[in-house]
XYZ file of N, CA and C in Angstrom:
621
model
N 157.400 158.955 8.794
C 157.647 157.508 8.786
C 156.816 156.839 9.875
N 156.158 155.759 9.520
C 155.428 154.915 10.464
C 156.178 153.593 10.533
N 156.732 153.300 11.688
C 157.550 152.095 11.793
C 157.331 151.406 13.133
N 157.987 150.265 13.294
C 157.878 149.525 14.543
C 158.399 148.121 14.376
N 158.150 147.307 15.400
C 158.581 145.910 15.412
C 157.403 145.035 15.814
N 157.243 143.921 15.139
C 156.229 142.926 15.506
C 156.915 141.870 16.361
N 156.316 141.592 17.513
C 156.905 140.652 18.459
C 156.015 139.430 18.657
N 156.657 138.316 19.041
C 155.931 137.137 19.476
C 155.223 137.451 20.798
N 154.352 136.559 21.276
C 153.595 136.851 22.499
C 154.448 137.154 23.733
N 155.726 136.739 23.745
C 156.569 137.049 24.904
C 156.944 138.526 24.969
N 156.663 139.266 23.890
C 156.911 140.695 23.882
C 158.345 141.098 23.651
N 159.255 140.124 23.458
C 160.667 140.445 23.261
C 161.258 139.819 21.998
N 160.724 138.694 21.560
C 161.262 138.006 20.377
C 160.606 138.541 19.112
N 161.413 139.047 18.161
C 160.821 139.542 16.914
C 160.074 138.439 16.164
N 158.978 138.815 15.533
C 158.155 137.874 14.767
C 158.451 138.026 13.281
N 158.888 136.950 12.650
C 159.176 136.966 11.214
C 157.966 136.497 10.425
N 157.964 136.846 9.138
C 156.922 136.399 8.204
C 155.519 136.738 8.693
N 155.388 137.999 9.104
C 154.083 138.584 9.392
C 153.840 139.648 8.329
N 152.756 139.528 7.606
C 152.464 140.454 6.508
C 151.615 141.618 7.016
N 152.137 142.820 6.855
C 151.417 144.031 7.220
C 151.039 144.776 5.951
N 149.767 145.129 5.829
C 149.289 145.925 4.702
C 148.757 147.242 5.252
N 149.391 148.324 4.858
C 148.989 149.653 5.298
C 147.790 150.112 4.472
N 146.760 150.650 5.158
C 145.614 151.185 4.423
C 145.218 152.553 4.977
N 144.539 153.297 4.143
C 144.001 154.598 4.530
C 142.684 154.365 5.268
N 142.604 154.807 6.522
C 141.394 154.541 7.315
C 140.169 155.262 6.771
N 140.373 156.357 6.064
C 139.231 157.088 5.526
C 138.615 156.432 4.319
N 139.441 155.868 3.459
C 138.946 155.275 2.210
C 139.019 153.751 2.197
N 139.714 153.173 3.186
C 139.981 151.720 3.244
C 140.813 151.244 2.059
N 141.519 152.153 1.406
C 142.356 151.784 0.261
C 143.710 151.275 0.751
N 144.140 150.127 0.204
C 145.465 149.601 0.525
C 146.532 150.490 -0.109
N 147.597 150.756 0.660
C 148.646 151.657 0.205
C 149.984 150.967 -0.008
N 150.326 150.034 0.870
C 151.633 149.383 0.778
C 151.591 148.114 1.619
N 152.532 147.206 1.371
C 152.544 145.940 2.090
C 153.966 145.418 2.197
N 154.243 144.700 3.287
C 155.548 144.050 3.442
C 155.413 142.858 4.373
N 156.401 141.964 4.288
C 156.512 140.836 5.218
C 157.698 141.096 6.130
N 157.520 140.925 7.432
C 158.619 141.156 8.352
C 159.705 140.102 8.156
N 160.955 140.520 8.392
C 162.081 139.605 8.348
C 162.402 139.085 9.733
N 163.604 138.569 9.894
C 164.005 137.976 11.168
C 164.023 138.994 12.294
N 164.191 140.283 11.955
C 164.223 141.313 12.995
C 162.832 141.810 13.374
N 161.788 141.349 12.666
C 160.415 141.724 12.977
C 160.062 143.158 12.662
N 160.963 143.910 12.052
C 160.760 145.346 11.870
C 159.993 145.660 10.593
N 159.276 146.804 10.641
C 158.605 147.321 9.452
C 158.775 148.836 9.410
N 158.632 149.402 8.227
C 158.701 150.850 8.075
C 157.957 151.251 6.811
N 157.067 152.240 6.945
C 156.338 152.791 5.808
C 156.532 154.300 5.779
N 156.787 154.835 4.607
C 156.843 156.282 4.435
C 155.435 156.777 4.131
N 154.930 157.676 4.987
C 153.546 158.128 4.860
C 153.476 159.647 5.003
N 152.440 160.232 4.426
C 152.112 161.628 4.686
C 151.254 161.690 5.941
N 151.057 162.889 6.476
C 150.151 163.028 7.621
C 148.784 162.478 7.228
N 148.181 161.726 8.118
C 146.888 161.131 7.818
C 146.496 160.113 8.870
N 145.430 159.391 8.579
C 144.897 158.388 9.501
C 144.987 157.026 8.809
N 145.651 156.084 9.472
C 145.998 154.820 8.825
C 145.635 153.623 9.702
N 145.679 152.471 9.060
C 145.479 151.210 9.770
C 146.299 150.118 9.125
N 146.276 148.942 9.762
C 147.007 147.790 9.253
C 146.097 146.590 9.106
N 146.152 145.934 7.936
C 145.759 144.538 7.846
C 146.954 143.720 8.324
N 146.695 142.585 8.924
C 147.793 141.752 9.432
C 147.515 140.295 9.109
N 148.531 139.629 8.568
C 148.437 138.196 8.321
C 149.679 137.508 8.856
N 149.469 136.518 9.727
C 150.566 135.668 10.188
C 150.687 134.521 9.189
N 151.804 134.456 8.494
C 152.006 133.421 7.485
C 152.391 132.104 8.161
N 152.155 130.999 7.476
C 152.380 129.690 8.093
C 153.847 129.429 8.407
N 154.767 130.133 7.703
C 156.190 129.929 7.963
C 156.756 130.922 8.975
N 155.881 131.609 9.690
C 156.328 132.527 10.732
C 156.974 131.759 11.880
N 157.944 132.397 12.549
C 158.544 131.761 13.720
C 157.593 131.726 14.913
N 156.393 132.279 14.753
C 155.346 132.101 15.761
C 154.939 130.638 15.861
N 155.168 129.868 14.782
C 154.725 128.477 14.701
C 153.203 128.393 14.859
N 152.477 129.029 13.946
C 151.017 129.028 14.060
C 150.410 127.700 13.620
N 149.257 127.373 14.190
C 148.535 126.177 13.744
C 148.126 126.346 12.285
N 147.725 127.543 11.929
C 147.399 127.884 10.544
C 147.577 129.388 10.404
N 147.451 129.877 9.194
C 147.585 131.307 8.968
C 146.437 132.057 9.648
N 146.732 133.293 10.049
C 145.739 134.162 10.692
C 145.653 135.452 9.890
N 144.429 135.990 9.733
C 144.263 137.217 8.968
C 143.253 138.133 9.635
N 143.632 139.410 9.793
C 142.735 140.437 10.327
C 142.640 141.580 9.323
N 141.416 141.930 8.940
C 141.221 142.999 7.962
C 141.566 144.374 8.535
N 141.341 144.543 9.841
C 141.673 145.809 10.502
C 142.301 145.491 11.853
N 143.530 144.973 11.806
C 144.192 144.642 13.069
C 144.411 145.899 13.893
N 144.838 146.979 13.233
C 144.904 148.301 13.848
C 144.197 149.273 12.924
N 143.553 150.277 13.518
C 142.842 151.244 12.690
C 142.882 152.607 13.374
N 142.664 153.632 12.571
C 142.563 155.008 13.056
C 143.804 155.484 13.807
N 144.985 155.154 13.245
C 146.234 155.701 13.775
C 146.438 157.085 13.166
N 146.345 158.115 13.982
C 146.461 159.491 13.499
C 147.935 159.882 13.471
N 148.504 159.949 12.291
C 149.935 160.181 12.136
C 150.170 161.625 11.682
N 150.846 162.398 12.522
C 151.168 163.788 12.190
C 152.668 164.030 12.176
N 153.434 163.031 12.650
C 154.899 163.108 12.658
C 155.430 161.688 12.679
N 156.750 161.525 12.665
C 157.321 160.178 12.739
C 156.740 159.445 13.951
N 156.359 158.192 13.729
C 155.643 157.460 14.781
C 156.088 156.002 14.805
N 156.306 155.476 16.005
C 156.644 154.063 16.195
C 155.470 153.352 16.834
N 155.025 152.284 16.197
C 153.890 151.487 16.674
C 154.317 150.021 16.715
N 154.739 149.555 17.900
C 155.117 148.152 18.045
C 153.870 147.285 18.212
N 153.966 146.051 17.763
C 152.835 145.117 17.805
C 153.281 143.836 18.496
N 152.557 143.424 19.531
C 152.792 142.139 20.186
C 151.644 141.214 19.790
N 151.958 140.107 19.149
C 150.920 139.178 18.692
C 150.262 138.512 19.910
N 148.945 138.641 20.049
C 148.262 138.160 21.261
C 147.835 136.700 21.194
N 148.740 135.838 20.736
C 148.389 134.435 20.530
C 148.663 133.617 21.792
N 148.011 132.468 21.892
C 148.253 131.536 22.997
C 148.998 130.319 22.461
N 149.751 129.672 23.348
C 150.492 128.469 22.968
C 149.767 127.243 23.499
N 149.566 126.289 22.604
C 148.905 125.032 22.947
C 149.896 123.895 22.692
N 150.174 123.119 23.732
C 151.087 121.971 23.616
C 150.436 120.766 24.259
N 150.717 119.593 23.722
C 150.147 118.386 24.302
C 150.363 117.171 23.437
N 149.377 116.233 23.488
C 149.514 114.961 22.776
C 148.205 114.599 22.091
N 148.317 113.837 21.008
C 147.164 113.163 20.436
C 147.139 111.754 21.015
N 145.977 111.358 21.576
C 145.882 110.091 22.312
C 144.611 109.347 21.934
N 144.586 108.043 22.288
C 143.355 107.264 22.124
C 142.533 107.362 23.411
N 141.429 106.635 23.458
C 140.533 106.710 24.609
C 141.135 106.224 25.903
N 142.254 105.507 25.827
C 142.941 105.019 27.022
C 144.115 105.914 27.426
N 144.266 107.026 26.720
C 145.350 107.944 27.047
C 146.688 107.558 26.461
N 146.699 106.577 25.540
C 147.931 106.141 24.891
C 148.212 107.053 23.697
N 149.436 107.504 23.569
C 149.805 108.422 22.489
C 149.541 107.808 21.114
N 149.012 108.615 20.217
C 148.804 108.217 18.825
C 149.696 109.115 17.971
N 150.670 108.561 17.270
C 151.611 109.388 16.504
C 151.052 109.849 15.162
N 151.677 110.878 14.623
C 151.465 111.315 13.233
C 149.997 111.579 12.904
N 149.331 112.325 13.797
C 147.936 112.702 13.579
C 147.887 114.109 13.003
N 147.125 114.289 11.939
C 146.955 115.613 11.334
C 145.886 116.370 12.099
N 146.238 117.545 12.642
C 145.311 118.441 13.311
C 144.906 119.517 12.307
N 143.615 119.620 12.009
C 143.168 120.534 10.963
C 142.046 121.430 11.463
N 142.111 122.703 11.054
C 141.051 123.667 11.332
C 140.347 124.037 10.041
N 139.018 124.189 10.062
C 138.356 124.868 8.955
C 138.569 126.369 9.129
N 138.273 127.165 8.110
C 138.345 128.611 8.289
C 137.399 129.020 9.413
N 137.908 129.779 10.372
C 137.143 130.109 11.566
C 137.022 131.626 11.696
N 135.785 132.117 11.631
C 135.526 133.539 11.836
C 135.571 133.805 13.335
N 136.515 134.637 13.758
C 136.731 134.898 15.179
C 135.927 136.085 15.686
N 135.035 136.613 14.844
C 134.231 137.754 15.260
C 134.804 139.048 14.717
N 134.462 140.150 15.365
C 134.874 141.471 14.903
C 136.089 141.971 15.674
N 136.993 142.602 14.947
C 138.147 143.282 15.531
C 138.234 144.644 14.854
N 138.092 145.699 15.647
C 138.049 147.058 15.095
C 136.986 147.192 14.005
N 135.859 146.521 14.244
C 134.722 146.658 13.340
C 134.781 145.839 12.079
N 135.747 144.935 11.978
C 135.860 144.104 10.782
C 136.257 142.688 11.198
N 135.990 141.723 10.325
C 136.215 140.322 10.673
C 137.700 139.984 10.720
N 138.019 139.000 11.564
C 139.348 138.398 11.521
C 139.183 136.893 11.623
N 140.160 136.167 11.059
C 139.989 134.732 10.818
C 141.230 133.939 11.197
N 140.986 132.716 11.669
C 142.017 131.694 11.646
C 141.738 130.906 10.358
N 142.660 130.978 9.411
C 142.439 130.393 8.096
C 142.618 128.876 8.159
N 141.885 128.142 7.297
C 141.961 126.681 7.321
C 143.402 126.216 7.114
N 143.778 125.180 7.849
C 145.136 124.648 7.790
C 145.370 123.763 8.999
N 146.616 123.428 9.249
C 146.898 122.583 10.408
C 148.343 122.128 10.458
N 148.606 121.255 11.430
C 149.925 120.673 11.626
C 149.760 119.183 11.931
N 150.865 118.478 12.086
C 150.842 117.052 12.401
C 151.589 116.800 13.701
N 150.992 115.972 14.559
C 151.718 115.575 15.768
C 152.898 114.694 15.355
N 153.920 114.632 16.207
C 155.145 113.927 15.822
C 155.040 112.427 16.113
N 156.170 111.723 15.995
C 156.172 110.261 16.156
C 155.819 109.818 17.564
N 155.845 110.756 18.518
C 155.435 110.448 19.891
C 154.033 110.962 20.201
N 153.381 111.531 19.196
C 152.059 112.105 19.404
C 152.096 113.514 19.971
N 153.282 114.101 20.099
C 153.409 115.431 20.689
C 153.158 116.516 19.641
N 152.629 117.645 20.098
C 152.440 118.803 19.225
C 152.584 120.079 20.043
N 152.883 121.165 19.347
C 152.939 122.482 19.969
C 152.751 123.525 18.878
N 151.904 124.517 19.146
C 151.632 125.557 18.158
C 151.046 126.777 18.861
N 150.943 127.876 18.115
C 150.245 129.070 18.583
C 148.973 129.253 17.764
N 147.967 129.839 18.410
C 146.690 130.080 17.752
C 146.069 131.323 18.398
N 145.219 132.011 17.640
C 144.540 133.174 18.214
C 143.563 132.688 19.280
N 143.528 133.328 20.450
C 142.655 132.848 21.531
C 141.176 132.881 21.151
N 140.540 131.727 21.310
C 139.135 131.571 20.931
C 138.615 130.326 21.644
N 137.358 130.361 22.076
C 136.846 129.284 22.937
C 135.927 128.305 22.228
N 135.851 128.384 20.884
C 134.881 127.523 20.198
C 135.407 127.040 18.855
N 136.618 126.475 18.863
C 137.190 125.935 17.632
C 136.597 124.572 17.301
N 136.552 124.268 15.995
C 136.291 122.922 15.499
C 137.618 122.364 14.997
N 137.959 121.157 15.413
C 139.245 120.563 15.070
C 139.020 119.157 14.543
N 139.619 118.852 13.394
C 139.578 117.494 12.852
C 140.897 116.799 13.138
N 140.807 115.557 13.601
C 141.984 114.737 13.895
C 141.988 113.569 12.920
N 142.977 113.543 12.034
C 143.063 112.484 11.025
C 144.258 111.597 11.335
N 144.013 110.330 11.717
C 145.145 109.454 12.053
C 145.929 109.035 10.823
N 147.140 108.606 11.068
C 147.988 108.060 10.018
C 147.299 106.847 9.385
N 147.581 106.603 8.114
C 146.956 105.489 7.398
C 147.264 104.149 8.048
N 148.361 104.072 8.798
C 148.738 102.806 9.444
C 148.038 102.588 10.780
N 147.320 103.592 11.276
C 146.625 103.452 12.555
C 145.440 102.509 12.384
N 145.336 101.530 13.256
C 144.279 100.522 13.121
C 143.197 100.630 14.183
N 143.445 101.353 15.262
C 142.496 101.339 16.376
C 141.747 102.651 16.560
N 142.118 103.705 15.817
C 141.456 104.993 15.990
C 140.940 105.493 14.641
N 139.939 106.364 14.717
C 139.259 106.825 13.511
C 139.362 108.337 13.376
N 139.050 108.816 12.182
C 138.917 110.255 11.969
C 137.937 110.814 12.990
N 138.352 111.858 13.690
C 137.567 112.400 14.792
C 137.428 113.903 14.643
N 136.201 114.400 14.842
C 135.966 115.843 14.811
C 135.575 116.308 16.207
N 136.296 117.310 16.698
C 136.027 117.878 18.016
C 135.386 119.252 17.829
N 134.353 119.547 18.608
C 133.710 120.857 18.548
C 133.825 121.548 19.903
N 133.704 122.855 19.886
C 133.767 123.615 21.129
C 135.105 123.540 21.820
N 136.184 123.418 21.058
C 137.517 123.325 21.658
C 137.937 124.706 22.157
N 138.257 124.776 23.443
C 138.596 126.040 24.095
C 140.106 126.244 24.099
N 140.545 127.101 23.191
C 141.957 127.486 23.143
C 142.068 128.985 23.398
N 141.469 129.420 24.491
C 141.456 130.847 24.817
C 142.612 131.246 25.723
N 143.294 130.269 26.320
C 144.437 130.548 27.192
C 145.544 129.538 26.900
N 146.766 129.856 27.308
C 147.877 128.919 27.158
C 147.544 127.588 27.830
N 147.963 126.497 27.195
C 147.757 125.166 27.766
C 148.912 124.284 27.315
N 149.697 123.780 28.260
C 150.840 122.922 27.910
C 150.574 121.457 28.222
N 149.298 121.103 28.464
C 148.958 119.712 28.761
C 147.663 119.311 28.057
N 147.498 119.779 26.835
C 146.286 119.474 26.063
C 146.335 118.045 25.535
N 145.266 117.291 25.756
C 145.154 115.948 25.178
C 143.968 115.936 24.221
N 144.257 115.680 22.958
C 143.226 115.570 21.940
C 142.965 114.086 21.697
N 141.745 113.665 21.987
C 141.415 112.243 22.023
C 140.742 111.809 20.727
N 141.324 110.791 20.092
C 140.719 110.214 18.891
C 139.756 109.107 19.276
N 138.651 109.023 18.548
C 137.651 108.002 18.818
C 138.113 106.635 18.323
N 137.564 105.593 18.960
C 137.881 104.226 18.569
C 137.327 103.927 17.178
N 138.119 103.200 16.401
C 137.651 102.798 15.071
C 136.685 101.629 15.212
N 135.481 101.785 14.689
C 134.464 100.737 14.730
C 134.250 100.175 13.341
N 133.822 98.932 13.267
C 133.585 98.272 11.990
C 132.092 98.104 11.774
N 131.596 98.531 10.635
C 130.209 98.319 10.232
C 130.226 97.336 9.075
N 129.637 96.148 9.279
C 129.655 95.153 8.220
C 128.345 94.381 8.168
N 128.213 93.521 7.213
C 127.002 92.733 7.065
C 127.006 91.982 5.750
N 125.875 91.373 5.417
C 125.737 90.591 4.188
C 124.481 91.024 3.455
N 124.577 91.134 2.144
C 123.423 91.444 1.307
C 122.859 90.133 0.780
N 121.540 89.908 0.989
C 120.900 88.654 0.584
C 119.895 88.882 -0.540
N 119.630 87.792 -1.267
C 118.530 87.780 -2.225
C 117.209 87.822 -1.462
N 116.072 88.029 -2.203
C 114.774 88.145 -1.510
C 114.410 86.964 -0.624
N 115.023 85.757 -0.833
C 114.684 84.626 0.025
C 115.267 84.776 1.411
N 116.142 85.762 1.579
C 116.694 86.036 2.888
C 117.819 85.119 3.312
N 118.202 84.176 2.474
C 119.238 83.216 2.852
C 120.388 83.146 1.849
N 120.079 83.429 0.594
C 121.113 83.327 -0.442
C 121.855 84.651 -0.572
N 123.173 84.626 -0.375
C 123.940 85.868 -0.529
C 123.826 86.420 -1.941
N 123.750 87.748 -2.036
C 123.613 88.423 -3.330
C 124.979 88.883 -3.801
N 125.364 88.466 -5.002
C 126.635 88.905 -5.583
C 126.404 90.039 -6.555
N 127.476 90.774 -6.809
C 127.459 91.828 -7.814
C 126.297 92.814 -7.596
């Protein structure tokens, strides 16, 4: 039996709704899969061999992720010759703060969105923060977990009722460590307008 518990970053709270897929490290063939429950526990019946895990943090996990996370080889080359316990602590960082305008005034109900982000190699295979996001609350506050990475692209989409701020894209966002005072600044909404004229340069052109 290969079993264990998946924990939140604090190392003590079980992590729910984390999908583990057991694979054979020699053939890369998927063997079995499960989603953790409230107790964070998993168990697979296996023969002696060498195994690994794909891991996906689902959006409804109690980790409260910004978006789903997926690793093709979160763990690999586990040599199992007898019953074995392999606990997993999710190495995510917590980001908390506010969505604000250029004057530091809170902007409520802003959608924070990530494109699919390739985080590089983990155990020789890619892992990703999958496209998705959350919304800041009526006070502009937000809090979520994300895989540590120093070069995220983040889109900030204001509520349709917002009149002073515009859709804003941030690049190079460093979420590599915990931060409980993050301020994501939306750009000022600018107006581009004018008049179309006939060739005489004075008569407005209709239709």
